[in-house]
Short mmCIF file of C-alpha atoms in Angstrom, two decimals:
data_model
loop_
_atom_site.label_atom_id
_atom_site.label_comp_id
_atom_site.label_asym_id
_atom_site.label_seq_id
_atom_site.Cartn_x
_atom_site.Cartn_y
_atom_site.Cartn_z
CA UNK V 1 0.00 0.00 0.00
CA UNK V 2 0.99 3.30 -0.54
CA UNK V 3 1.80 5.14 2.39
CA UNK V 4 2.51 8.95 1.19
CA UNK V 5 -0.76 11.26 -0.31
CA UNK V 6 -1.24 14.99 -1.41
CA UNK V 7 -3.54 14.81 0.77
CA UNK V 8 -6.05 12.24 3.00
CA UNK V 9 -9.63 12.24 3.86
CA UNK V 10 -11.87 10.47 6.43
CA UNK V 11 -15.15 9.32 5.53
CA UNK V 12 -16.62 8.61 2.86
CA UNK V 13 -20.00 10.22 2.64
CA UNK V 14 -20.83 13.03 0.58
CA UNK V 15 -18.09 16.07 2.09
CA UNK V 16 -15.14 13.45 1.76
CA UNK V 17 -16.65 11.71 -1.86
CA UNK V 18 -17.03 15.86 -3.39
CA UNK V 19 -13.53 16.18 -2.00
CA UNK V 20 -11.78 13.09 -3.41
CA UNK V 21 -13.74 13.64 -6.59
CA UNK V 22 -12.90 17.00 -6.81
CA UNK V 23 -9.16 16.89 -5.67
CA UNK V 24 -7.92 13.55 -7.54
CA UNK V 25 -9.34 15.77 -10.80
CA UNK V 26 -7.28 18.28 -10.18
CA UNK V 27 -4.62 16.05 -10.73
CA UNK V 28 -3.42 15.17 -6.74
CA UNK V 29 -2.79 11.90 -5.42
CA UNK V 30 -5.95 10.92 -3.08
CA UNK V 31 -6.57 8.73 -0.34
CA UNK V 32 -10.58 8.30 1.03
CA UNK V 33 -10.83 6.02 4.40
CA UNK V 34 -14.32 4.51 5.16
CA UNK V 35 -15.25 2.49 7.98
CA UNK V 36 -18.44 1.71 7.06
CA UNK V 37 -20.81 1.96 3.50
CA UNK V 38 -20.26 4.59 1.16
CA UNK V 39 -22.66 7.39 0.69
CA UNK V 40 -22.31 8.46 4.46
CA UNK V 41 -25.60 9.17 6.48
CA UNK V 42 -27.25 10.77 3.14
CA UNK V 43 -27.54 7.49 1.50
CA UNK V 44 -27.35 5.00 3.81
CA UNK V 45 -29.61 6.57 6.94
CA UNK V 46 -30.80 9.81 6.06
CA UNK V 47 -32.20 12.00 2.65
CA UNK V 48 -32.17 8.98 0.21
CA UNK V 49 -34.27 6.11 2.36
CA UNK V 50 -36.41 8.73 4.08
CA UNK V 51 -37.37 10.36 0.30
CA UNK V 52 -38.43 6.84 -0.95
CA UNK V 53 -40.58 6.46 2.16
CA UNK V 54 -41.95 9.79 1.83
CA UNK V 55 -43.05 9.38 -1.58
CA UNK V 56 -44.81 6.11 -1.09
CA UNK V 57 -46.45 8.47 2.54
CA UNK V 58 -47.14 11.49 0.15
CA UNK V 59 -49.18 9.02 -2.35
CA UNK V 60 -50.99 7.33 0.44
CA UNK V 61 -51.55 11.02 2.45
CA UNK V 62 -52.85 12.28 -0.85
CA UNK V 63 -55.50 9.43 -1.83
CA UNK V 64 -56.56 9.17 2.04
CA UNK V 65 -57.79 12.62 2.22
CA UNK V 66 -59.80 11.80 -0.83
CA UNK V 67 -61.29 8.39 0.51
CA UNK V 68 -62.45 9.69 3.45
CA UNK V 69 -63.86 12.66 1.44
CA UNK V 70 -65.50 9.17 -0.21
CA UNK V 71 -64.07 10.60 -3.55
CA UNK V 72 -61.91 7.58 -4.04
CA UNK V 73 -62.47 3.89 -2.95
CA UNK V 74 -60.39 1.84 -0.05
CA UNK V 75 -57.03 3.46 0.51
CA UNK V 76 -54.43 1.17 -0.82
CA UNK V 77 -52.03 -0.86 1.97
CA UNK V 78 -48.19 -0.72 1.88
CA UNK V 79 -46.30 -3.72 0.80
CA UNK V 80 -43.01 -3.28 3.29
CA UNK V 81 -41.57 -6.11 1.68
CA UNK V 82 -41.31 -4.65 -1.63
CA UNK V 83 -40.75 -1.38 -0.52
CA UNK V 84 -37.50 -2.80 1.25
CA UNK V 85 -35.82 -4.57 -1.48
CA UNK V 86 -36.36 -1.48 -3.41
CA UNK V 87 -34.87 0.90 -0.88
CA UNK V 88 -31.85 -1.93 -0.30
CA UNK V 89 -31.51 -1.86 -4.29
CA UNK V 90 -31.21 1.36 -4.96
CA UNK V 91 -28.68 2.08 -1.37
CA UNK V 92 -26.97 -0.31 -3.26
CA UNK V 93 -26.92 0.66 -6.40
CA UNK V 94 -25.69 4.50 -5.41
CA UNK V 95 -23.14 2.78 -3.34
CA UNK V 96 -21.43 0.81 -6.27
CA UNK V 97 -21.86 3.89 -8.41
CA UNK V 98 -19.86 5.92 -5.52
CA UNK V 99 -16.96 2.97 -5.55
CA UNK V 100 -16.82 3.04 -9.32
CA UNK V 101 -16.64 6.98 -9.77
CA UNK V 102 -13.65 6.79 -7.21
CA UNK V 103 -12.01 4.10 -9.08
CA UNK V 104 -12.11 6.16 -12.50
CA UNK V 105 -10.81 9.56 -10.96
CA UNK V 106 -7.65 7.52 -9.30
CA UNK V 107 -8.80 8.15 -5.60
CA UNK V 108 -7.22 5.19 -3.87
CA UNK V 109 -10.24 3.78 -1.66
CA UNK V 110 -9.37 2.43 1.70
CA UNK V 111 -12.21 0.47 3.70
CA UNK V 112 -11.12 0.54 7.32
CA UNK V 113 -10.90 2.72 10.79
CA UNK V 114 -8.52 5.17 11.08
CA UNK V 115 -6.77 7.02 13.54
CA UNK V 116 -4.96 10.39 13.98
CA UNK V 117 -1.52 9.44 15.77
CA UNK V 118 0.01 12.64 14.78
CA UNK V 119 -0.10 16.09 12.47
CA UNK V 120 -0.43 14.95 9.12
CA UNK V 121 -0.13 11.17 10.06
CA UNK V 122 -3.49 8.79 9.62
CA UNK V 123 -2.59 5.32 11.53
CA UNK V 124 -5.31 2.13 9.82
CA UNK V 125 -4.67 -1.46 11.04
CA UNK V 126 -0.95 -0.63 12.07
CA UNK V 127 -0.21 1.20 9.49
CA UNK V 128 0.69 4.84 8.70
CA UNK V 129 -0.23 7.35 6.06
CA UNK V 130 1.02 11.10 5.47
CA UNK V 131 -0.09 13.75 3.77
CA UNK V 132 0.35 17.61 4.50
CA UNK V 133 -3.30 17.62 4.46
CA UNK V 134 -5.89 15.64 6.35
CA UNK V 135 -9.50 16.23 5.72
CA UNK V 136 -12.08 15.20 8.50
CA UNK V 137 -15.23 14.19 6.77
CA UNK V 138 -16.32 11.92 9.25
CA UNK V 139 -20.20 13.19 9.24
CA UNK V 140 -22.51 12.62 12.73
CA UNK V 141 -24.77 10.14 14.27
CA UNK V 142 -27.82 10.34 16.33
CA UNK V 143 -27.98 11.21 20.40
CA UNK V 144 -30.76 10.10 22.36
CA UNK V 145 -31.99 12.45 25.33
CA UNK V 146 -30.84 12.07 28.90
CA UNK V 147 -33.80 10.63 30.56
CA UNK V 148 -34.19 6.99 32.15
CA UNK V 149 -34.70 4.06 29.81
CA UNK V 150 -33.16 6.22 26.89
CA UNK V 151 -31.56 2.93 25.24
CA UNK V 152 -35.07 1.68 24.80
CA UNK V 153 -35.92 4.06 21.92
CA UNK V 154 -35.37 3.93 18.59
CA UNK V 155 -33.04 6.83 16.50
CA UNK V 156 -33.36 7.49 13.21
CA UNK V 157 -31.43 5.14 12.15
CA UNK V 158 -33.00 2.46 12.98
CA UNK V 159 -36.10 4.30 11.95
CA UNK V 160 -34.98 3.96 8.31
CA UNK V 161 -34.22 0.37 8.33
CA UNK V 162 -37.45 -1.26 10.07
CA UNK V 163 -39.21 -3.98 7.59
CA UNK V 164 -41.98 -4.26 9.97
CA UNK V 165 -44.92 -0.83 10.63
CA UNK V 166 -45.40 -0.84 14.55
CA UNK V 167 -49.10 -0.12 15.22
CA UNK V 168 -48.11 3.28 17.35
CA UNK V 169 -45.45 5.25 17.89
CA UNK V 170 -44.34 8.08 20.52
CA UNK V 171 -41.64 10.61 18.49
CA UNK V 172 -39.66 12.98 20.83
CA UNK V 173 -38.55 15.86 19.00
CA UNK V 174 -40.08 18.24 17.26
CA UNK V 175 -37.50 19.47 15.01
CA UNK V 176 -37.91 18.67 10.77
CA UNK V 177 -35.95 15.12 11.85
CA UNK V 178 -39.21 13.89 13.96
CA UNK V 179 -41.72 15.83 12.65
CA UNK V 180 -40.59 14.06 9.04
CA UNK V 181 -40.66 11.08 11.00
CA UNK V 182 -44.11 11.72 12.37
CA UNK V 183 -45.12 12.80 9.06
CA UNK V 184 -44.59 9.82 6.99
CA UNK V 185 -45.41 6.88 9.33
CA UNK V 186 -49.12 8.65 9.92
CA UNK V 187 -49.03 8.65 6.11
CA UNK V 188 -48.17 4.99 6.28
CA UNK V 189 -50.98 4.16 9.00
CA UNK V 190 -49.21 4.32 12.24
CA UNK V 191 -50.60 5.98 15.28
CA UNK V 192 -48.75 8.84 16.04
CA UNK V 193 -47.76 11.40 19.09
CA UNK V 194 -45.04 13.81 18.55
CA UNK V 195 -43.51 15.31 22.06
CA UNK V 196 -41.37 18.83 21.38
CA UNK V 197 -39.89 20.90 24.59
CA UNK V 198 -40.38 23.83 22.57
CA UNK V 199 -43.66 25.43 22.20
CA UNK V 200 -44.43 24.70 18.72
CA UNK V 201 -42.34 22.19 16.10
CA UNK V 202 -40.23 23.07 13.56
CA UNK V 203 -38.00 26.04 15.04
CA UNK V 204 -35.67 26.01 12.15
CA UNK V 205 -38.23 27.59 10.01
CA UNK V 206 -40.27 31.02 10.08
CA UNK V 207 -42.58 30.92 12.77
CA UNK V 208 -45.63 31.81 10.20
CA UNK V 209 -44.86 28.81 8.01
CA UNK V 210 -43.86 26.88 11.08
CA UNK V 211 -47.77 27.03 12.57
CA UNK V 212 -48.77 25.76 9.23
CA UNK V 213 -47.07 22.82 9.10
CA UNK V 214 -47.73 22.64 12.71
CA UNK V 215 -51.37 22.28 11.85
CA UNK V 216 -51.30 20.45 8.67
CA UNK V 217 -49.54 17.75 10.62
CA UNK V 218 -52.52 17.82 13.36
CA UNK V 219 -55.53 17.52 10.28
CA UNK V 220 -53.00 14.29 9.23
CA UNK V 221 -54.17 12.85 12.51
CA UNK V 222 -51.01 13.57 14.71
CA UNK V 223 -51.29 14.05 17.98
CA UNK V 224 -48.82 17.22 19.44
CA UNK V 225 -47.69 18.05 22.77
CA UNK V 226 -45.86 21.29 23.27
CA UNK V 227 -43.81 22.58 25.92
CA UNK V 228 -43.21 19.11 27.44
CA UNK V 229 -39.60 17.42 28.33
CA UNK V 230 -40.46 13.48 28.56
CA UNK V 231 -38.94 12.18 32.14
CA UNK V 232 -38.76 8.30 31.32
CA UNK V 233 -39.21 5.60 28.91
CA UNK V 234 -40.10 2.09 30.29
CA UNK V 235 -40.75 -1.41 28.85
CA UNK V 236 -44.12 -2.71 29.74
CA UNK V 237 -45.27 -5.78 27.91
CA UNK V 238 -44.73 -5.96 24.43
CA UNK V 239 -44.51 -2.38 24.28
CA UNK V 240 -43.52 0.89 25.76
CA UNK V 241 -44.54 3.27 27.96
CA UNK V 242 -43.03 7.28 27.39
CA UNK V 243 -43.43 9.29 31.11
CA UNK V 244 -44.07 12.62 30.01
CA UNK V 245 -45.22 13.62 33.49
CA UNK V 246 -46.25 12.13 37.40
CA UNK V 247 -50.29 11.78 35.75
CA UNK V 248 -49.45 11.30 32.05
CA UNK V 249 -48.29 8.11 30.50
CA UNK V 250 -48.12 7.43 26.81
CA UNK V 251 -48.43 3.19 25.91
CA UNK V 252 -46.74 2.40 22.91
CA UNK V 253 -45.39 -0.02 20.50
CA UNK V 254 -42.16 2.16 19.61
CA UNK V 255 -40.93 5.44 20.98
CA UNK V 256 -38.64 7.52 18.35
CA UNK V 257 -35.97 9.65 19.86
CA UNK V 258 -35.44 12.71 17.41
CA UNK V 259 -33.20 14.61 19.61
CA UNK V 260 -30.50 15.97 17.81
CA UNK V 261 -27.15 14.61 16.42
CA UNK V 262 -22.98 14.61 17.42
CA UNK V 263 -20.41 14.48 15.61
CA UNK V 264 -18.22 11.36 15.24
CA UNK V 265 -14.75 12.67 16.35
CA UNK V 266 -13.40 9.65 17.88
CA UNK V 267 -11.12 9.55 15.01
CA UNK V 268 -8.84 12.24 16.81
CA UNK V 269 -7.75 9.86 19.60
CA UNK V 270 -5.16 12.01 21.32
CA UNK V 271 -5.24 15.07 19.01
CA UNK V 272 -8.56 16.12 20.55
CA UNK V 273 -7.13 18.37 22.77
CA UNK V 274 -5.43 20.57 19.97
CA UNK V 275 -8.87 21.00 17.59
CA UNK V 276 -10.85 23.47 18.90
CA UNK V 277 -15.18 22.95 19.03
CA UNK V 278 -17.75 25.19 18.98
CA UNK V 279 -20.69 25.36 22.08
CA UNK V 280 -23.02 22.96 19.73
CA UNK V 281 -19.45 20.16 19.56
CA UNK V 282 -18.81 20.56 16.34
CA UNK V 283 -15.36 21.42 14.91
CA UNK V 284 -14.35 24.78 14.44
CA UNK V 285 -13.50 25.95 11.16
CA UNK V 286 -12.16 29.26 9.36
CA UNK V 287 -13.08 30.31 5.56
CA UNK V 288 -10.28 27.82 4.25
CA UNK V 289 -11.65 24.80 6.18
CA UNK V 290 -9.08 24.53 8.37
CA UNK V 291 -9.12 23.65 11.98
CA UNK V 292 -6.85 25.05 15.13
CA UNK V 293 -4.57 22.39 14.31
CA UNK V 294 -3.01 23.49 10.96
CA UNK V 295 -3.11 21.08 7.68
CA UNK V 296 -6.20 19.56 9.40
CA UNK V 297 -9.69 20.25 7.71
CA UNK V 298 -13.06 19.51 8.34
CA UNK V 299 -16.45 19.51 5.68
CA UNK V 300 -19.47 17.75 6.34
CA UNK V 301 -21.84 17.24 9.31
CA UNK V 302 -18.50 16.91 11.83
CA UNK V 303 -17.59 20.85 11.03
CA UNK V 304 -19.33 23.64 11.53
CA UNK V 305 -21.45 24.54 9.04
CA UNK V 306 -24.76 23.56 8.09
CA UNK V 307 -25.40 19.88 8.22
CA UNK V 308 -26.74 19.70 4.84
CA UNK V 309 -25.75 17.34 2.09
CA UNK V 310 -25.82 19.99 -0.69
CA UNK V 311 -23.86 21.86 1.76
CA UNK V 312 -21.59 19.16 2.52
CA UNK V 313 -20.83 18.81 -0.98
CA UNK V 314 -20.30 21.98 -2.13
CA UNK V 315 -17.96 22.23 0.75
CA UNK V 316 -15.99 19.46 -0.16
CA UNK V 317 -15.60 20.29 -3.33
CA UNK V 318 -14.54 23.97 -2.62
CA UNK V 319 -12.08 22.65 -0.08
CA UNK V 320 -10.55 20.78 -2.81
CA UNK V 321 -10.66 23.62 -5.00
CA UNK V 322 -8.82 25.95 -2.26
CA UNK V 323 -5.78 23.44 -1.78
CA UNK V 324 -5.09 22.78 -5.38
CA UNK V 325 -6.75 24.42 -7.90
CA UNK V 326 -8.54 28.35 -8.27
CA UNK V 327 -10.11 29.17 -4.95
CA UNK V 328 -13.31 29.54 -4.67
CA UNK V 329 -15.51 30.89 -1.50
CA UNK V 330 -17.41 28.91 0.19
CA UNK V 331 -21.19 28.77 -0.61
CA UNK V 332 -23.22 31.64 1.70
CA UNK V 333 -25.24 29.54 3.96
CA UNK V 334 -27.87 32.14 3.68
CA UNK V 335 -28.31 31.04 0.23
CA UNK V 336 -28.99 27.71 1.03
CA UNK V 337 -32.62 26.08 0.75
CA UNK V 338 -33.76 23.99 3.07
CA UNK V 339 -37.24 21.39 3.20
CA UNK V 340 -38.45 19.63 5.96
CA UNK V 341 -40.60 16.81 4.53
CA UNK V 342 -43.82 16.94 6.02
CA UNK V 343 -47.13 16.69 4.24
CA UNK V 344 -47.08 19.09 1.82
CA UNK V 345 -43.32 20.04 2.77
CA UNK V 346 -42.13 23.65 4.28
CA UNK V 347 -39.37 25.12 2.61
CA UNK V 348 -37.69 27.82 2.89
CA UNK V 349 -34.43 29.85 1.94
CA UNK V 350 -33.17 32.98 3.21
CA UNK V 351 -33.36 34.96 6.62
CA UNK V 352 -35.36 38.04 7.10
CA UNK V 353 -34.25 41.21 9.20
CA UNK V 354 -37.13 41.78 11.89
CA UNK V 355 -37.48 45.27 10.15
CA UNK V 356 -38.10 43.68 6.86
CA UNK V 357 -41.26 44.13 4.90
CA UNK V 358 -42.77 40.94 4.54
CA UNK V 359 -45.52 39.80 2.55
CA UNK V 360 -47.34 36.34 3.29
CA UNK V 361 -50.39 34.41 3.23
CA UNK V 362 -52.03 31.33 4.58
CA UNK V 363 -54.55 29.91 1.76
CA UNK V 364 -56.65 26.88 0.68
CA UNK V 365 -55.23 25.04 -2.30
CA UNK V 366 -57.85 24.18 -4.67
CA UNK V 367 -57.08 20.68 -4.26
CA UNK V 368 -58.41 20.89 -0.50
CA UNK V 369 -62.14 21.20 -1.80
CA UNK V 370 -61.96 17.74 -2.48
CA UNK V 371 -60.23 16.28 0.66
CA UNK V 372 -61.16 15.07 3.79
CA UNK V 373 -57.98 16.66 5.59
CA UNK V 374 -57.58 19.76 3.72
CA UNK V 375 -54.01 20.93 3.74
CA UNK V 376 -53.41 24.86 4.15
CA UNK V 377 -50.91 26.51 1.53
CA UNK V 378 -48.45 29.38 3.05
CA UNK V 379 -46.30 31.38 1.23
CA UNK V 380 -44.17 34.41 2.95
CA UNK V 381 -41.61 37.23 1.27
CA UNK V 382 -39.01 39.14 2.96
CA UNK V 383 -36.70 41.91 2.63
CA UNK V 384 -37.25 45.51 1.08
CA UNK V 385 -38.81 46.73 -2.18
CA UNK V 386 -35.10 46.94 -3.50
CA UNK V 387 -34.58 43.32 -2.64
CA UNK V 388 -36.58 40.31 -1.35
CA UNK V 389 -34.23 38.08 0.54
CA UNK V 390 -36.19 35.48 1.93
CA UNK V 391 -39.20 32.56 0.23
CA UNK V 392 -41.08 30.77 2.26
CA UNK V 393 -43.62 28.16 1.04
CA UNK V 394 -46.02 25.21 2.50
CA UNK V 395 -47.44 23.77 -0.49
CA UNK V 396 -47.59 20.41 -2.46
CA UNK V 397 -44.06 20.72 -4.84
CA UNK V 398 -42.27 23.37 -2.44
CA UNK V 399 -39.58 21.42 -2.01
CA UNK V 400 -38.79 21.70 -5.36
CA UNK V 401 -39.90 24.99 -5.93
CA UNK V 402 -37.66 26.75 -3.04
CA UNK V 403 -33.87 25.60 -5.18
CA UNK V 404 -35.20 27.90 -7.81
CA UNK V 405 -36.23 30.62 -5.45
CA UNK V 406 -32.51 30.34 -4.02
CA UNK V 407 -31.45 30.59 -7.32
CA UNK V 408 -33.39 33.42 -7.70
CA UNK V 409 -32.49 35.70 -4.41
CA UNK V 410 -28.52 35.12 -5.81
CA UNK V 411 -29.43 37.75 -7.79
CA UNK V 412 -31.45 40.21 -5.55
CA UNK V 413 -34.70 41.11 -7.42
CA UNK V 414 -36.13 43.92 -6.66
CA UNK V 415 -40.25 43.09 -5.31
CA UNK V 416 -41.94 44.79 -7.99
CA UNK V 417 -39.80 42.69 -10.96
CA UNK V 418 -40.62 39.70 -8.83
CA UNK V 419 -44.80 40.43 -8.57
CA UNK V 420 -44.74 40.88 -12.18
CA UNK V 421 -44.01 37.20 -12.81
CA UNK V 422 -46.90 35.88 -13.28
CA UNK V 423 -47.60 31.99 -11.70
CA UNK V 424 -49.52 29.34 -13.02
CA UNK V 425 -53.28 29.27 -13.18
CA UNK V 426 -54.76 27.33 -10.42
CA UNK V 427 -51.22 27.25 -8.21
CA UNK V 428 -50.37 28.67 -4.56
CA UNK V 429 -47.37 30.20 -6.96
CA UNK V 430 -49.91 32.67 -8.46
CA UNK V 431 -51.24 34.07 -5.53
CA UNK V 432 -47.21 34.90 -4.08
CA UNK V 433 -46.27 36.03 -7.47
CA UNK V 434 -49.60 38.32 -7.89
#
């Protein structure tokens, strides 16, 4: 094996594949260590599985509304079997594609742990590599809360891989993680309850567009509680039981824990001291990617940044741009969209100034006339009349609708060029654009 690189990065999901990629173009001799599959959390656990749940949840969501409106006939029933082996196909699929893209840039592919043992030095199965650069890509993994009989829930992780539908589940968390979560398996017929600590879900977004999700989720069936830290989980029969409180006790099948996510850093070993984190525990980076301990990077979910996968990309590949090629700034993170897949999805891009004229609406799409549940549509518009800086949108399609709005504030429109646009004819886009 080859033991000296241009440079050497650690993980292999989509911040240390844009890197390799990227940097192994540019003509550099590349070394990518995974542990574990390819693809990182994206592909594996995360945006690719949940997607081809939610799509199977948004058909189901969108035909129930309709049968019980007694528009359509029996709601069809999920076959998790086939639904399974396609989801295992096509993680599988991606994954080869990822090995075989490596293999044709020249990025040498190394499957095993490694280790930092020193500046510039990567240590895997008792062997070392150098390189004057090392780039931590080593993404994040779930944390469940602090609370007695913690181990007994489920993460997302596991989540993602069940082949079975419990009956009922209890989700804590109320960020777009579980309410996604809570989203899809009511779509899919489970029973669910969705505990947040905060006083409404969704705190990443706009609180307008927020409270419509919020309640969109609640027509779907799910039960909320706000304001409420659970105190235990406990085994009782075949199922669970989630404390929230001395007189309330939820009885479950499953109970979700949607509380946030870590870093994996154990790859530092003893260099952990010398790489500075931020109060959230991720590493600390400056505008070259570079932590306190100089040649030593970090992209991806580990760093600090947002813990996006375009993100993550784009970051990788910039990093490789920076060391050895034409640099290139890193993408403004208030340009960057961001969905939580609910039913219809919120989206949103850009942050309005609390003195910022905003323009917004909460409406009935026309296709709620002929559901059951009937969805509300939201649509919001910051900034000034020289410049709208922020879209915000709850509406069947926004999730593919807010990239091109992020595409669209790159170039600061002024409101009245925007208004002029004129939407399709019946759309939620119409009403924003008149």
């Amino acid at each position: 094996m080859d033991t000296e690189y241009d440079a050497i990065v650690i993980g292999g999901g989509s911040a240390g594949l844009s890197f390799a990629r990227q940097a192994a173009g540019l003509g550099r001799k590349i070394a990518l260590i995974e542990r574990a599959e390819l693809g990182g959390t994206c592909v594996n656990r995360g945006c690719v599985p949940k997607k081809m749940l939610w799509t199977v949840a948004d058909a189901l969501h969108r035909g129930s509304g309709l049968t019980r409106a007694g528009i359509l006939g029996p709601a069809p029933q999920v076959d998790m079997t086939r639904l399974c082996a396609a989801r295992g196909d096509k993680l599988e699929s991606i994954r080869q594609s990822y090995r075989e893209t490596l293999k044709d840039a020249g990025v040498h592919l190394i499957e095993d742990t490694a280790g930092l043992t020193a500046p510039g030095e990567v240590t895997i199965s008792g062997q070392r590599l150098h390189a004057p650069r090392i780039v931590l890509a080593t993404g994040g993994h779930p944390i469940k809360p602090d609370m007695e009989g913690a181990a007994l829930a489920c993460d997302s992780d596991e989540v993602l891989n069940w082949t079975t539908l419990p009956r009922s589940i209890a989700i804590i968390g109320g960020g777009y993680i579980g309410c996604e979560m809570a989203a899809i398996h009511a779509a899919l017929g489970v029973r669910v309850t969705l505990v947040t600590d905060t006083d409404r879900v969704l705190t990443e977004f706009s609180e307008n567009a927020a409270l419509v999700g919020q309640r969109n989720m609640e027509a779907q069936g799910i039960r909320l509680v706000t304001s409420c830290t659970p105190e235990a989980v406990r085994q009782a029969g075949d199922g669970l039981e989630l404390v929230l409180d001395a007189e309330t006790v939820l009885k479950v099948d499953k109970v979700v824990a949607a509380t946030g996510r870590a870093p994996n850093l154990g790859v530092l070993g003893a260099l952990k001291d010398r790489v500075a984190l931020t109060d959230k525990g991720v590493v600390k980076i400056d505008a070259r990617f570079e932590t306190s301990l100089p040649g030593l990077h970090a992209v991806g979910d580990c760093a600090d940044r947002l813990p996006l996968t375009p993100v993550a990309s784009s970051d990788g590949e910039t990093l490789a741009r920076q060391l050895f090629g034409t640099h290139r700034d890193p993408v403004e993170l208030r340009h960057v969209a961001t969905t939580a897949f609910v039913l219809p999805p919120v989206s949103e891009v850009g942050q309005p100034s609390p003195k910022a004229i905003f323009d917004e609406a909460t409406l009935s799409p026309l296709s709620a006339a002929l559901r059951a549940d009937a969805p509300q549509d939201y649509w919001g518009l910051g900034g000034s009349d020289a410049a709208v800086t922020s879209v915000s949108l709850v509406a069947e399609g926004a999730h593919e609708a807010i990239a091109w709005a992020a595409q669209m504030l790159q170039h600061c429109p002024d409101r009245g060029s925007m208004q002029r646009a004129l939407g399709v004819h019946p759309s939620t886009s119409e009403e924003a654009m008149g």
